[in-house]
């Protein structure tokens, strides 16, 4: 295939503008004042079908459009720009809109742990056995997803960044909590960091000899947005990254790459296939996860083909999420009843190897809730959602099915009415 240069370029500075008519560029300009917008030449040249860009899943995944903002917000930003208001007033307006878009869903900011009474601001510890680490240099991405719940982190003037320079504190913290056995590097996209930077973190972890630490994970979308991270023939740092993975494995850790794939189009060229092969050859496992989104992947057949292809490429389907209530969620969200229907159709088509997926799952304030089914109670002939926590702040509350009143239009856990009835389970 054609050799691609691997400078990350911002859309504004490059010729991809040629694909788009003037009014669409104008829209992007307006919406991207509120929601962060970033893409790169690999995504644009290889993942988007420009003949049909308006419905192309990767286009919608990376390019903002006017429907992603509530109409009145869109109009007010448009107005402000057209009236040429002073920059300070536009900024004020934009910040006001951002704060109305629920920048911190599921109270993420409340999961910050303490070491010797001092906050560890680059760490989140919500579930007993796993700590999330937000390395300072990994809080951006190679491109931005339009639906992303992490969007406030990409908007510099919002003071909501989690980050921490000191990995030592994290190691001490993990040592002090012997039931903690996983560290998940997340962001942004931690794979945006150079292998040297990641090595400084990893070497500290290895040298800390934390006997309770079994697993290191990286949450990343690099296999979609920048597979060159793992391709030495394109990128001189890639071998170093692969060697680092191997070093993690050789030091006795389970290394899991939590790869984010929204659509099968993201895994349909030789570059991605080779990147996956290279990662797997280090001994790392690749597990896949993504939210189900209207306009991008609300298609059971596609999910079935995507999971099947993931398995064929040696990856393990892991989570299908429900879109969180943040940013442009109204554009992407579907009722839980619809999500559940799409999921069951997909899993039935996909066959046995896709059974490793846990779905559909809402990452809600108390924990990750799986929708297990819609059941009719023969006594009152009413419908109920059957759910279970697959993750909960209190691990004793996981894997106990429970019921909530069925609501055809509910889009999130907190809209469901509880029911007294509980299954008796271990
Ligand atoms: C999803 C999540 C994890 C990882 O959960 P797994 O079910 O182990 O993949 C860890 N911490 C937080 C805060 C999460 O939301
Ligand atoms: S790559 Fe991940 S963190 Fe970055 S914008 Fe997309 S979903 Fe969000």
Coordinates of C-alpha atoms in Angstrom, one line a residue, residues 109-345:
X109 CA -14.1 13.3 39.9
X110 CA -15.1 11.6 43.1
X111 CA -13.0 8.5 42.6
X112 CA -9.7 10.2 43.4
X113 CA -7.9 8.2 46.1
X114 CA -5.6 9.4 48.9
X115 CA -2.1 8.4 49.9
X116 CA -1.1 9.4 53.5
X117 CA -4.0 11.8 53.5
X118 CA -2.9 13.5 50.2
X119 CA -5.0 13.3 47.0
X120 CA -3.5 11.4 44.0
X121 CA -5.0 13.6 41.3
X122 CA -3.8 11.5 38.4
X123 CA -5.4 8.3 39.8
X124 CA -8.9 7.0 40.0
X125 CA -9.8 4.0 42.2
X126 CA -13.4 3.1 41.9
X127 CA -13.4 -0.7 41.7
X128 CA -11.6 -2.8 44.3
X129 CA -9.0 -4.5 42.2
X130 CA -8.1 -1.9 39.6
X131 CA -6.6 1.6 39.6
X132 CA -6.8 3.9 36.6
X133 CA -3.7 6.0 36.0
X134 CA -3.9 9.2 33.9
X135 CA -0.3 10.0 32.9
X136 CA 0.1 13.7 32.2
X137 CA 1.5 13.2 28.7
X138 CA -1.3 10.9 27.7
X139 CA -4.3 13.1 28.0
X140 CA -4.8 13.8 24.3
X141 CA -5.6 11.5 21.4
X142 CA -4.4 11.1 17.8
X143 CA -7.8 12.2 16.7
X144 CA -10.9 13.0 18.8
X145 CA -14.1 11.0 18.8
X146 CA -17.2 13.2 18.5
X147 CA -19.1 11.2 21.1
X148 CA -16.3 11.0 23.7
X149 CA -17.1 11.4 27.4
X150 CA -13.6 12.5 28.0
X151 CA -14.1 15.6 25.9
X152 CA -13.6 18.1 28.8
X153 CA -10.0 16.9 29.1
X154 CA -9.2 18.1 25.5
X155 CA -10.6 21.5 26.2
X156 CA -7.7 23.3 27.8
X157 CA -9.5 26.2 29.5
X158 CA -11.7 23.8 31.5
X159 CA -9.9 23.0 34.7
X160 CA -11.0 19.3 34.9
X161 CA -7.8 17.5 33.9
X162 CA -6.8 14.5 35.9
X163 CA -3.1 14.1 35.7
X164 CA -0.1 13.2 37.8
X165 CA 3.6 13.2 37.2
X166 CA 4.5 11.0 40.1
X167 CA 4.2 7.3 39.4
X168 CA 6.0 6.6 42.7
X169 CA 2.9 7.6 44.6
X170 CA 0.8 5.2 42.5
X171 CA 3.2 2.3 43.2
X172 CA 3.1 3.0 46.9
X173 CA -0.7 3.2 46.8
X174 CA -1.0 -0.1 45.0
X175 CA 1.4 -1.7 47.5
X176 CA -0.7 -0.5 50.4
X177 CA -3.9 -2.1 49.0
X178 CA -3.1 -5.7 48.5
X179 CA -6.4 -6.5 46.8
X180 CA -5.5 -4.1 44.0
X181 CA -4.0 -6.2 41.2
X182 CA -4.4 -4.1 38.0
X183 CA -3.2 -0.8 36.8
X184 CA -4.9 0.6 33.7
X185 CA -3.2 3.4 31.8
X186 CA -5.8 5.6 30.3
X187 CA -6.3 9.1 29.0
X188 CA -7.0 10.5 26.4
X189 CA -4.9 7.9 24.7
X190 CA -1.8 6.8 26.7
X191 CA -0.3 5.3 23.4
X192 CA 0.1 8.9 22.2
X193 CA 3.1 9.0 24.6
X194 CA 6.5 8.1 23.3
X195 CA 7.8 4.6 24.2
X196 CA 10.5 6.4 26.3
X197 CA 7.9 8.2 28.4
X198 CA 5.9 5.1 28.9
X199 CA 9.1 3.2 29.8
X200 CA 9.8 5.6 32.6
X201 CA 6.5 4.7 34.1
X202 CA 6.7 1.0 33.4
X203 CA 10.2 0.7 34.7
X204 CA 9.1 2.3 38.0
X205 CA 6.3 -0.2 38.2
X206 CA 8.6 -3.2 37.4
X207 CA 11.2 -2.0 39.9
X208 CA 8.7 -1.4 42.6
X209 CA 8.2 -5.2 42.7
X210 CA 4.5 -5.0 43.8
X211 CA 3.7 -8.6 44.5
X212 CA -0.1 -8.0 44.4
X213 CA 0.1 -6.4 40.9
X214 CA -0.7 -8.9 38.1
X215 CA -2.0 -7.0 35.2
X216 CA -1.1 -3.9 33.2
X217 CA -3.6 -2.5 30.8
X218 CA -3.5 0.3 28.2
X219 CA -6.8 1.8 27.0
X220 CA -6.1 3.0 23.5
X221 CA -7.6 3.9 20.1
X222 CA -4.2 3.9 18.4
X223 CA -5.0 0.8 16.4
X224 CA -7.7 2.9 14.7
X225 CA -6.3 6.4 14.7
X226 CA -2.5 5.7 14.5
X227 CA -1.6 2.1 13.8
X228 CA 2.0 3.3 13.0
X229 CA 2.6 3.3 16.7
X230 CA 3.1 -0.4 16.3
X231 CA 4.7 -0.5 12.8
X232 CA 8.5 -0.3 12.7
X233 CA 8.5 -0.1 8.9
X234 CA 6.8 3.3 9.1
X235 CA 7.9 4.6 12.5
X236 CA 11.3 4.3 14.1
X237 CA 9.8 4.4 17.6
X238 CA 7.5 1.5 17.0
X239 CA 10.1 -1.2 17.7
X240 CA 10.8 0.4 21.0
X241 CA 7.1 0.3 21.8
X242 CA 6.9 -3.4 20.9
X243 CA 10.0 -4.1 22.9
X244 CA 8.4 -2.4 25.9
X245 CA 5.3 -4.5 25.6
X246 CA 7.5 -7.6 25.5
X247 CA 9.4 -6.4 28.6
X248 CA 6.2 -6.0 30.5
X249 CA 5.2 -9.6 29.5
X250 CA 8.7 -11.0 30.3
X251 CA 8.5 -9.5 33.7
X252 CA 5.5 -11.7 34.5
X253 CA 2.6 -9.3 34.0
X254 CA -0.5 -10.0 32.0
X255 CA -0.5 -7.1 29.4
X256 CA -3.9 -6.3 28.0
X257 CA -4.4 -3.7 25.3
X258 CA -8.0 -2.4 25.7
X259 CA -8.5 -1.4 22.1
X260 CA -11.3 0.8 21.1
X261 CA -13.1 -0.1 17.8
X262 CA -16.4 1.6 16.9
X263 CA -16.8 0.1 13.4
X264 CA -15.5 -2.7 11.2
X265 CA -14.2 0.0 8.7
X266 CA -11.5 0.7 11.3
X267 CA -10.0 -2.8 11.0
X268 CA -10.2 -3.3 7.3
X269 CA -6.8 -2.5 5.9
X270 CA -3.3 -4.1 5.9
X271 CA -1.8 -1.5 8.2
X272 CA -4.2 -2.3 11.1
X273 CA -3.9 -6.0 10.5
X274 CA -0.1 -5.8 10.7
X275 CA -0.2 -3.6 13.8
X276 CA -2.5 -6.1 15.5
X277 CA -0.1 -8.9 14.6
X278 CA 2.9 -7.0 15.9
X279 CA 1.2 -6.2 19.2
X280 CA 0.1 -9.8 19.7
X281 CA 3.6 -11.1 18.9
X282 CA 4.8 -9.4 22.0
X283 CA 2.6 -11.6 24.2
X284 CA 0.1 -8.9 24.8
X285 CA -3.6 -9.7 24.6
X286 CA -5.9 -7.3 22.8
X287 CA -9.5 -6.9 24.1
X288 CA -12.0 -4.7 22.3
X289 CA -14.6 -2.3 23.5
X290 CA -16.8 0.5 22.2
X291 CA -20.1 2.2 22.8
X292 CA -23.1 1.6 20.5
X293 CA -24.0 4.8 18.9
X294 CA -26.8 6.1 16.7
X295 CA -25.5 7.3 13.3
X296 CA -22.2 5.3 13.6
X297 CA -22.8 1.7 14.6
X298 CA -26.5 1.1 15.4
X299 CA -26.4 -1.9 13.2
X300 CA -26.5 -5.5 14.6
X301 CA -25.1 -7.1 11.4
X302 CA -22.1 -4.8 11.6
X303 CA -21.4 -5.6 15.2
X304 CA -21.6 -9.3 14.4
X305 CA -19.2 -8.9 11.5
X306 CA -17.0 -6.7 13.7
X307 CA -16.8 -9.2 16.5
X308 CA -16.2 -12.0 14.1
X309 CA -13.4 -10.1 12.4
X310 CA -11.9 -9.2 15.8
X311 CA -11.8 -12.8 16.8
X312 CA -10.2 -13.8 13.4
X313 CA -7.5 -11.2 14.0
X314 CA -6.8 -12.6 17.4
X315 CA -8.6 -10.1 19.6
X316 CA -11.2 -10.7 22.3
X317 CA -14.5 -8.9 22.3
X318 CA -14.9 -7.4 25.8
X319 CA -17.5 -4.6 26.2
X320 CA -20.3 -3.0 24.3
X321 CA -21.2 0.2 26.1
X322 CA -24.3 2.4 26.2
X323 CA -23.4 6.0 25.3
X324 CA -23.0 8.2 28.4
X325 CA -24.9 11.3 29.0
X326 CA -22.3 13.9 28.1
X327 CA -21.4 16.3 25.3
X328 CA -23.4 15.5 22.2
X329 CA -25.2 12.5 23.7
X330 CA -28.6 13.4 22.4
X331 CA -27.3 12.9 18.9
X332 CA -25.8 9.5 19.6
X333 CA -28.0 8.0 22.3
X334 CA -30.7 5.4 21.9
X335 CA -33.3 4.0 24.3
X336 CA -32.0 1.1 26.4
X337 CA -34.7 -1.0 25.0
X338 CA -33.4 -0.4 21.5
X339 CA -29.8 -1.0 22.5
X340 CA -30.7 -4.3 24.1
X341 CA -32.5 -5.4 21.0
X342 CA -29.6 -4.4 18.8
X343 CA -27.2 -6.3 21.1
X344 CA -29.2 -9.5 21.2
X345 CA -29.6 -9.5 17.4

